[in-house]
Each structure stands twice: as C-alpha cells, then as structure tokens.
C-alpha positions as a LaTeX table, in Angstrom:
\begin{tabular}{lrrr}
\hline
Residue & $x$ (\AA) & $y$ (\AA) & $z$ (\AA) \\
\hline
Unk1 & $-89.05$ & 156.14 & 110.99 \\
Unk2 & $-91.12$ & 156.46 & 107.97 \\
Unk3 & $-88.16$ & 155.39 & 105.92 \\
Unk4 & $-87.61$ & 152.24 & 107.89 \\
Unk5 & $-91.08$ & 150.91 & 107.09 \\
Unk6 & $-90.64$ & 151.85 & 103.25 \\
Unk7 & $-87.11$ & 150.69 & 102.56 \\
Unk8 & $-88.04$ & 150.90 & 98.63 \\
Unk9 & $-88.02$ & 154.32 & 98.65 \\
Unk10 & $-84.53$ & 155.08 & 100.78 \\
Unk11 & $-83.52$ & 157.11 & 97.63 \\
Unk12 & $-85.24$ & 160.17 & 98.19 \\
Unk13 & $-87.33$ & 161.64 & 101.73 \\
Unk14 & $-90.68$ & 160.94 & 102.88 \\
Unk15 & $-92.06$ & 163.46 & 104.95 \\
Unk16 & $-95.45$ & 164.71 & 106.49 \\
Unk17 & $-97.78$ & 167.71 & 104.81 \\
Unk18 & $-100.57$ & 169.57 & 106.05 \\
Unk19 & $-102.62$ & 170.39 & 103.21 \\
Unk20 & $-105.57$ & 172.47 & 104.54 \\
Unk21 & $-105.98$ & 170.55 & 108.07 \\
Unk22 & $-105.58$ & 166.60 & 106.55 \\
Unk23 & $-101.60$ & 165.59 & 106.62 \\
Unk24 & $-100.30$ & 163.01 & 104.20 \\
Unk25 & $-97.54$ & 161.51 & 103.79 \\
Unk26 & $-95.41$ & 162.87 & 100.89 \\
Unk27 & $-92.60$ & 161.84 & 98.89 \\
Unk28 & $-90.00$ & 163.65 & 97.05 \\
Unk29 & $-87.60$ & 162.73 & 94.66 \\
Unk30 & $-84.99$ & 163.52 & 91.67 \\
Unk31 & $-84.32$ & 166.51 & 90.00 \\
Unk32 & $-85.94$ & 168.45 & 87.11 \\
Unk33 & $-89.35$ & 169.27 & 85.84 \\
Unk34 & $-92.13$ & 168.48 & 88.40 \\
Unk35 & $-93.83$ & 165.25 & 88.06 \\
Unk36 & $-96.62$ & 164.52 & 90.70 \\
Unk37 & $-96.96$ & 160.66 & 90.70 \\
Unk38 & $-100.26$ & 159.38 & 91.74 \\
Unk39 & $-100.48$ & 155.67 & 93.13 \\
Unk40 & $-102.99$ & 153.07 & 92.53 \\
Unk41 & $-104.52$ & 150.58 & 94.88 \\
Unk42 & $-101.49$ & 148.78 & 95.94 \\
Unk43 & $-100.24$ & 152.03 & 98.04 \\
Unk44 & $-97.08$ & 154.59 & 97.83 \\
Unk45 & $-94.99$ & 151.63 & 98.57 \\
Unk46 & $-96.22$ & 149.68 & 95.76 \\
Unk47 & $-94.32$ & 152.17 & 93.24 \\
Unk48 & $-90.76$ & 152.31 & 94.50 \\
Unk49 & $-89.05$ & 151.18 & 91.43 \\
Unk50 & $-91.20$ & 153.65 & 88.68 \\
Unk51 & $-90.24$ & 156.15 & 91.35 \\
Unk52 & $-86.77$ & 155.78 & 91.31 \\
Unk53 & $-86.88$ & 155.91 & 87.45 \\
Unk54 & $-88.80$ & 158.30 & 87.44 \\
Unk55 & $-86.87$ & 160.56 & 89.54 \\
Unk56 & $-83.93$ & 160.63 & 87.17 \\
Unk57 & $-86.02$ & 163.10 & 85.01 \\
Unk58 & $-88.06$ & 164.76 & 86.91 \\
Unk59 & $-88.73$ & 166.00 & 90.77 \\
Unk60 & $-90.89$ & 163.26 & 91.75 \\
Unk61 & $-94.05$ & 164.60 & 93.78 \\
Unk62 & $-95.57$ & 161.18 & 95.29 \\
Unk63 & $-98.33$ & 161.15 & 97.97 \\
Unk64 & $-100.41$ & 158.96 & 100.14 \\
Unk65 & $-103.45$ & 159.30 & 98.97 \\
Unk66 & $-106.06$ & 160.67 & 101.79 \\
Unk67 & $-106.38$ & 157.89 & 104.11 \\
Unk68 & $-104.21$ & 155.12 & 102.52 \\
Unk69 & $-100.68$ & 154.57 & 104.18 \\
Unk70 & $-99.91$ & 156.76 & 107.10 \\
Unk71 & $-102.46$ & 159.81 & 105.50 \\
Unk72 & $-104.87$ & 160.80 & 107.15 \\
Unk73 & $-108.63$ & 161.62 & 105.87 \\
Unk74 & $-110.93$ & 164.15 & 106.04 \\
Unk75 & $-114.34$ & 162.07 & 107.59 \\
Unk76 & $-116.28$ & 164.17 & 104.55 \\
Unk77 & $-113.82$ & 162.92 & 101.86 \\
Unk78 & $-115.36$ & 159.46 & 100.87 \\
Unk79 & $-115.35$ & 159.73 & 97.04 \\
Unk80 & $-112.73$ & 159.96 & 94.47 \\
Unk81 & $-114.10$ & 163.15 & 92.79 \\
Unk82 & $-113.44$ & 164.30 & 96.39 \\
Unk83 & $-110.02$ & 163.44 & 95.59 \\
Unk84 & $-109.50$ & 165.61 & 92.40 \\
Unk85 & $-110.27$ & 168.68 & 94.55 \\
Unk86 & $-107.97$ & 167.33 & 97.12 \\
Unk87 & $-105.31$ & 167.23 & 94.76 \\
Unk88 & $-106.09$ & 170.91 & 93.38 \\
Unk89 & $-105.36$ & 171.89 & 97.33 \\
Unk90 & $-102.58$ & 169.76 & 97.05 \\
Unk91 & $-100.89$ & 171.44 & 94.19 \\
Unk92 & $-101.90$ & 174.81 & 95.13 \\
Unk93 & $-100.02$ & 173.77 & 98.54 \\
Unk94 & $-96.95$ & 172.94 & 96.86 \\
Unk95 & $-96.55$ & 175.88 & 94.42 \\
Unk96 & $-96.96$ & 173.62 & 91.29 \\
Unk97 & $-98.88$ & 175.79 & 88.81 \\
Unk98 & $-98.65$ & 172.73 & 85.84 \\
Unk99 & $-96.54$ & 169.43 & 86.48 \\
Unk100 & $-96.52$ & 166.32 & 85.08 \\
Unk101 & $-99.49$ & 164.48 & 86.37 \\
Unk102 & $-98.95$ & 160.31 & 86.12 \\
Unk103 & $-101.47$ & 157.76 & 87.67 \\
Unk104 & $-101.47$ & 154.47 & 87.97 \\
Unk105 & $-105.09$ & 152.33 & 87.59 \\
Unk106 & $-106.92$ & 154.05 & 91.08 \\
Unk107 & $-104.61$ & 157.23 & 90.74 \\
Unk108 & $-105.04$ & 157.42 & 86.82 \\
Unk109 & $-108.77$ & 157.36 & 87.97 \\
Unk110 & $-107.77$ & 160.48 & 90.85 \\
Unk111 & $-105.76$ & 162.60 & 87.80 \\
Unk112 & $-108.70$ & 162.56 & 84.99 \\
Unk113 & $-111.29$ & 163.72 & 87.83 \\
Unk114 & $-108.54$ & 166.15 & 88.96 \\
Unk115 & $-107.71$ & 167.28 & 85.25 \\
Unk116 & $-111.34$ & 167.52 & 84.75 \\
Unk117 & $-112.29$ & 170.14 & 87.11 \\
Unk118 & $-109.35$ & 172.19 & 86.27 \\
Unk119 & $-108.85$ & 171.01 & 82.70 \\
Unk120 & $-105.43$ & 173.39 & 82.18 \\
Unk121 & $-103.80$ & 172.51 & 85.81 \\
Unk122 & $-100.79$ & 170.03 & 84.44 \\
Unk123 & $-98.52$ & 170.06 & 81.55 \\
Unk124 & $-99.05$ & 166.24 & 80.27 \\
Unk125 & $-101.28$ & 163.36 & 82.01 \\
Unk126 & $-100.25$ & 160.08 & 81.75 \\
Unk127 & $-102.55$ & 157.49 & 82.98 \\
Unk128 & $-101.66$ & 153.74 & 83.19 \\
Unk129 & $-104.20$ & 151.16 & 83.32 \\
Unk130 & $-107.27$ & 153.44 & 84.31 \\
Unk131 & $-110.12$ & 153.12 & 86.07 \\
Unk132 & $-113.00$ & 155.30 & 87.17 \\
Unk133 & $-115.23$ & 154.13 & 83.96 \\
Unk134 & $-118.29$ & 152.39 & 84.83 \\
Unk135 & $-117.05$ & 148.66 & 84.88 \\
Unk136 & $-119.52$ & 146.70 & 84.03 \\
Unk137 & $-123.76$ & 146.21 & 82.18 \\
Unk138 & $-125.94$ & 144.29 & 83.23 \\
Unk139 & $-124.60$ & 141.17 & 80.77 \\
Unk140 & $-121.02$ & 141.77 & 81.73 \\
Unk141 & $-118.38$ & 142.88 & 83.63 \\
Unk142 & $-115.87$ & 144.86 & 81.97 \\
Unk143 & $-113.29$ & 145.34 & 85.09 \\
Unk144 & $-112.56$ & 142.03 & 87.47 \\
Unk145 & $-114.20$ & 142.85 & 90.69 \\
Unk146 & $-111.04$ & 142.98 & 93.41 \\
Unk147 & $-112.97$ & 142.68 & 96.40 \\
Unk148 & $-114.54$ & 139.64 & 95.39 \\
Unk149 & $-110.66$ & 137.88 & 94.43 \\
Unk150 & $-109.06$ & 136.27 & 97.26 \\
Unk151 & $-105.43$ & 137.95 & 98.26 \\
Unk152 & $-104.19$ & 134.91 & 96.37 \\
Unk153 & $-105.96$ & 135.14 & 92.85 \\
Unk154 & $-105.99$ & 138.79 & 92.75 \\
Unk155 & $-102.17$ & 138.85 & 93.27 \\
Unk156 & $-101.47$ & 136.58 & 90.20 \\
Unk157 & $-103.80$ & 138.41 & 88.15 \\
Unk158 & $-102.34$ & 142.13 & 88.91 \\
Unk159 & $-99.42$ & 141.52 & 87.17 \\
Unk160 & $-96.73$ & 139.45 & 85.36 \\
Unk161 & $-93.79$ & 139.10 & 87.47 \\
Unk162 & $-93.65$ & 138.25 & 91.30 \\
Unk163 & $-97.14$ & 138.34 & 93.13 \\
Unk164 & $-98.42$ & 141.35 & 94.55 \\
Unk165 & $-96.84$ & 142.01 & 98.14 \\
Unk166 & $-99.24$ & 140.30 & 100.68 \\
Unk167 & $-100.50$ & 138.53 & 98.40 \\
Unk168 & $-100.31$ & 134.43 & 100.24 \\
Unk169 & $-100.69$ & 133.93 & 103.94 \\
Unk170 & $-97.00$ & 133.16 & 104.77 \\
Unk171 & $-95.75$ & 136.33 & 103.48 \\
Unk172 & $-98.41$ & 138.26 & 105.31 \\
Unk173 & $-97.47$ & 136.18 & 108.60 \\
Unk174 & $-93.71$ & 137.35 & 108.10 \\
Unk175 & $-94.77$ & 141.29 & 107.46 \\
Unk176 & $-93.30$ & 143.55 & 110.26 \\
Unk177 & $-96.56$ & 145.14 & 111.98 \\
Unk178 & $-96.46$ & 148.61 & 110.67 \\
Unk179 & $-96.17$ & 147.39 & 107.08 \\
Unk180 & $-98.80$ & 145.24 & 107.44 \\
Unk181 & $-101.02$ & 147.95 & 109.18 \\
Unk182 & $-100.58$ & 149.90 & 105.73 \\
Unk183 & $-101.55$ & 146.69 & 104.04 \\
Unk184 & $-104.78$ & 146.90 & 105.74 \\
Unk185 & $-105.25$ & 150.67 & 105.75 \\
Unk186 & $-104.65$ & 150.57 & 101.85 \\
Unk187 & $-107.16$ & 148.14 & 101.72 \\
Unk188 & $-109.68$ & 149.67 & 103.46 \\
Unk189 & $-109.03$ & 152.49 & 102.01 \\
Unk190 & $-109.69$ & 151.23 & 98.32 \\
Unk191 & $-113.03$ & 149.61 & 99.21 \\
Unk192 & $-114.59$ & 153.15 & 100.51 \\
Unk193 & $-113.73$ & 154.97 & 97.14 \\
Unk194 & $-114.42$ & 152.34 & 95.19 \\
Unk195 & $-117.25$ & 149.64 & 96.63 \\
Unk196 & $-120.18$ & 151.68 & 95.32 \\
Unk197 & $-120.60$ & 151.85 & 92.46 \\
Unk198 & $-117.51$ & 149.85 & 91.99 \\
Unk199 & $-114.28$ & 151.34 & 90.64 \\
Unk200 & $-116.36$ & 154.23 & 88.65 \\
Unk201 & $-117.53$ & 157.91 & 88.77 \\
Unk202 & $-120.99$ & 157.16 & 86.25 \\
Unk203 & $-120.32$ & 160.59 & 85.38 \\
Unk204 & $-116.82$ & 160.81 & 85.01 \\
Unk205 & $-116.93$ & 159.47 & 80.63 \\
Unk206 & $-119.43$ & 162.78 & 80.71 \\
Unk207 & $-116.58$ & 165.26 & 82.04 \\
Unk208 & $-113.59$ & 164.18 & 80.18 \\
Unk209 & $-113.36$ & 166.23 & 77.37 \\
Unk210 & $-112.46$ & 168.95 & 79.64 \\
Unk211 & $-109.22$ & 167.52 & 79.46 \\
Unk212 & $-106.93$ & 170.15 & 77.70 \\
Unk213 & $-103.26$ & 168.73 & 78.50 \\
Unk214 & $-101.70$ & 166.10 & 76.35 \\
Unk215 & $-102.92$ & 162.46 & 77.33 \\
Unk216 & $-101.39$ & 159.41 & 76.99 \\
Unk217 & $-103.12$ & 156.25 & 77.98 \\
Unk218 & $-101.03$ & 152.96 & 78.99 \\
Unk219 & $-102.07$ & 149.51 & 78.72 \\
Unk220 & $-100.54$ & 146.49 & 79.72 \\
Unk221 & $-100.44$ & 143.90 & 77.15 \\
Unk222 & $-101.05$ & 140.89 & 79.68 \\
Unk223 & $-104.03$ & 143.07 & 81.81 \\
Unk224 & $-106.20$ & 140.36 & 83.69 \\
Unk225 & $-108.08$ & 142.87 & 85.11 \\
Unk226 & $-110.10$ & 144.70 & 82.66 \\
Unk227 & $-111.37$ & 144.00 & 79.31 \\
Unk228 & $-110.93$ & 145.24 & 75.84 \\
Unk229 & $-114.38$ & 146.16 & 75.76 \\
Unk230 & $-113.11$ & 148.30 & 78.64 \\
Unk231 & $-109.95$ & 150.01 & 77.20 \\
Unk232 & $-112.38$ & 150.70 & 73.79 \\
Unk233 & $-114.99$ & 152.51 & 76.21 \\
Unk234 & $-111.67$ & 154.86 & 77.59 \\
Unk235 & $-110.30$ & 155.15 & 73.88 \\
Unk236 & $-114.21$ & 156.57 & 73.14 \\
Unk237 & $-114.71$ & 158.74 & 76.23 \\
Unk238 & $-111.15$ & 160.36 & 75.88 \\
Unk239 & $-110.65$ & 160.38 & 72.16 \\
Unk240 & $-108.03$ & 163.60 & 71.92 \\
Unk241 & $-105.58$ & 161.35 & 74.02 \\
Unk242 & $-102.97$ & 158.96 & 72.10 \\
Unk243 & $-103.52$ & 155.10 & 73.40 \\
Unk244 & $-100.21$ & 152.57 & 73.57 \\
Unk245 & $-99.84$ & 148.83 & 75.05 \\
Unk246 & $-96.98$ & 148.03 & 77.08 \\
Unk247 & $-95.56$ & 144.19 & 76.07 \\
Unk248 & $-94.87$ & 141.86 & 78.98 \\
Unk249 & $-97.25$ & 144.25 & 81.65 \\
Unk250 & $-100.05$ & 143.69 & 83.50 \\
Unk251 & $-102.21$ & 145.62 & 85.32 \\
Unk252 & $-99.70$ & 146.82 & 86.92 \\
Unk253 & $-97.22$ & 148.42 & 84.94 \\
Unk254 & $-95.26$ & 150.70 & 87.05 \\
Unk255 & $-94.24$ & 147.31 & 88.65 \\
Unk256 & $-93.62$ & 145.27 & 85.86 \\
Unk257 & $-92.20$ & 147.41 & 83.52 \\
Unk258 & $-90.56$ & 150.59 & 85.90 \\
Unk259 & $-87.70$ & 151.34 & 83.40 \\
Unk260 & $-89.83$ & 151.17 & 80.07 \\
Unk261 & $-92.65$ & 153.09 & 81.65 \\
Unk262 & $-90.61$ & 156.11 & 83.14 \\
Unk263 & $-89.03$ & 155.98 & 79.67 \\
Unk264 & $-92.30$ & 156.55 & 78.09 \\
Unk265 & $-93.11$ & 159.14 & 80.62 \\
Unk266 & $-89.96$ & 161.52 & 79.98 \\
Unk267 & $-90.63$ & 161.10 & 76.33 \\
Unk268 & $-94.22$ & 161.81 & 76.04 \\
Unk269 & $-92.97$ & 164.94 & 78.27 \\
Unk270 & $-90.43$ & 166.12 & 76.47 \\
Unk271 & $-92.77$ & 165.80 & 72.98 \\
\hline
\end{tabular}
C-alpha cells in the first residue's frame, strides 16, 4: 500500500519502524556502506531520484521524519533539536554505529543538531542547502520566509526545473487523496518545527563546532531561497567543513541535480 502512494520509490521497500513507541515510515535501499538520508521540507517523496542514485553506493537509510508523511509524532517532540535526539534513537535502533549522514535544507538542519549532540556518531555529513541558522536581523531577511509564499511562488523559487509537486491548484485538484493528505501533513508538519523562531535553532551556530566528522556543505548556484549573507554566516559558524556550489541547482538540489549530487556524495565518502 505504502508503495502505491509513493510510486518514486518502487526501487527499494518502504516499511513501518517502531523506534521507542513513535513508528515512522522507513525506507531502504541499495547496497554498500550505510547512508542515512535525511529529507527536507518537501517530504520522503520529494527525494526519489537522489535516492535511487544514491542507492547505487550505499544502503540508503531514508525516513519520515516524526510526523511528516505517514510518521507518527511524539505530542512532546515539537522542536528540531528534539529531532537530533530522535535520530540518535533512531540509529541506535537500527544498529548503525557511524553512517553516512546526508540532509537536505530542513534535514541538513536535523543532521548538524544530531551531529552536534553526539559529535563522533557518523562517518561524513553532507548537508545541502541548510537551514537551522537564524534567518534573518532586524534590517533583513537572510532566508525567504515559506509560509508567507503562496504554493505558486514558492514552487518556482525552490528550484530550477519543473515546479515543486503541488505547487498550482490544478495539479493539487488531480492528486489522489492519500498523496495529497501527505501534502498537507508535510506541511503542517514544517510550520511546527519551524514557525517560531522561523527555520532556526538561535543556538544551534553556538554548538557546531562539536562537529568532528568530515563536512561538506552544498549550495545551489540558482538558490532563491536564502542569501549569500546567509551561506557566509554557515561558512563562519562551521568553518572546519569544505563549502562547494552546485551549477544549474536551486534550493533544491537533490531534485535538480540527483545524479551530480549522489556523485558528490560517494566521493566526498570515499575521500
């Protein structure tokens, strides 16, 4: 059933875990090294095709995060530094003493507070696009807010090919129900970690150091969401990790740019 209502990911099994009393939706993937794949804002199902690349290298650990998709969520868990410990329990649950840890602008966000509370608990972190840095002064904002876009704008801004899934009225009108109940879980989901104070942890730039693993930060070179003002402030806060833009990406990169991405991945990996 689950497979029918994510047809992009047919190539490997999506199943349920119980990870201390909360069960989430996890997927699985590929062969090799362990890689556990962290998704941003647009959902599990926004990152089929970097998971299929992906899982050509590695065995692809991909979860829903705690009440996005079909997850469910503790009523306690409301904050992404929540989430880091989560994801301790979650590793601990699946016998992975130090994968790969990738995440994509929200998950990057999830793997540096993860990484920062057990700074030795992954192998390499890749984070694409982050978030989770205060995003804005009181002259300027520094990240676009995405509660404030309408589905429309905030679809062409996200990235440089096609338009975000859901992102114009017809297509949402032609979603099968249980897709577009994710749709609005996801959603809802995003606006209680991040609506206050938006998209940040103001304590998060203070704990990064921790970070013992070799880092590699991802920008898209065609970002409209965040500012170069922001990507300096991450380049400051986590100075011992190596910085590269990604040509013809946006914010998001695992869907522009799957193939070069996962390429990038395995490499920095294998370094």
């Amino acid at each position: 059933m689950l497979t029918e209502i994510l047809e992009e990911l047919r190539f490997g099994t999506l199943s349920k875990l119980d990870v201390l009393g909360t069960e989430i939706e996890m997927f699985q993937a590929g062969e090799g090294d362990p890689l556990l794949f962290l998704h941003g804002t647009d959902g599990l199902e926004g990152s089929g095709a970097a998971l299929e690349a992906l899982a050509r290298e590695f065995t692809v650990y991909a979860p829903s995060h705690p009440g996005f998709g079909g997850s469910g969520r503790p009523q306690r868990l409301n904050r992404v530094d929540d989430l880091g410990y989560f994801y301790l329990d979650l590793l601990d649950r699946l016998s992975l003493r130090s994968p790969v840890v990738v995440g994509t602008s929200f998950g990057a966000w999830v793997a540096a507070e993860t990484l920062t509370k057990e700074p030795a608990r992954a192998s390499h972190l890749v984070m694409a696009s982050p978030l989770g840095l205060p995003t804005a002064d009181r002259r300027e904002q520094h990240v676009a807010d995405i509660f404030m876009l309408s589905r429309q704008e905030l679809g062409r801004r996200m990235q440089v090919g096609d338009p975000l899934p859901g992102s114009d009225m017809a297509t949402l009108a032609a979603m099968p129900e249980p897709q577009l109940r994710r749709l609005m879980r996801n959603d809802e989901a995003a606006s209680l970690y991040g609506w206050t104070p938006y998209m940040s942890n103001p304590k998060l730039a203070d704990r990064l150091h921790r970070i013992a693993v070799p880092s590699l930060v991802l920008w898209g070179a065609d970002d409209a969401i965040v500012s170069q003002r922001y990507r300096d402030d991450w380049a400051k806060a986590l100075p011992q990790a190596t910085f590269e833009t990604v040509a013809d990406a946006g914010h998001r990169i695992h869907a522009d740019q799957p193939q070069n991405l996962a390429a990038r991945i395995a490499a920095f990996a294998a370094a």
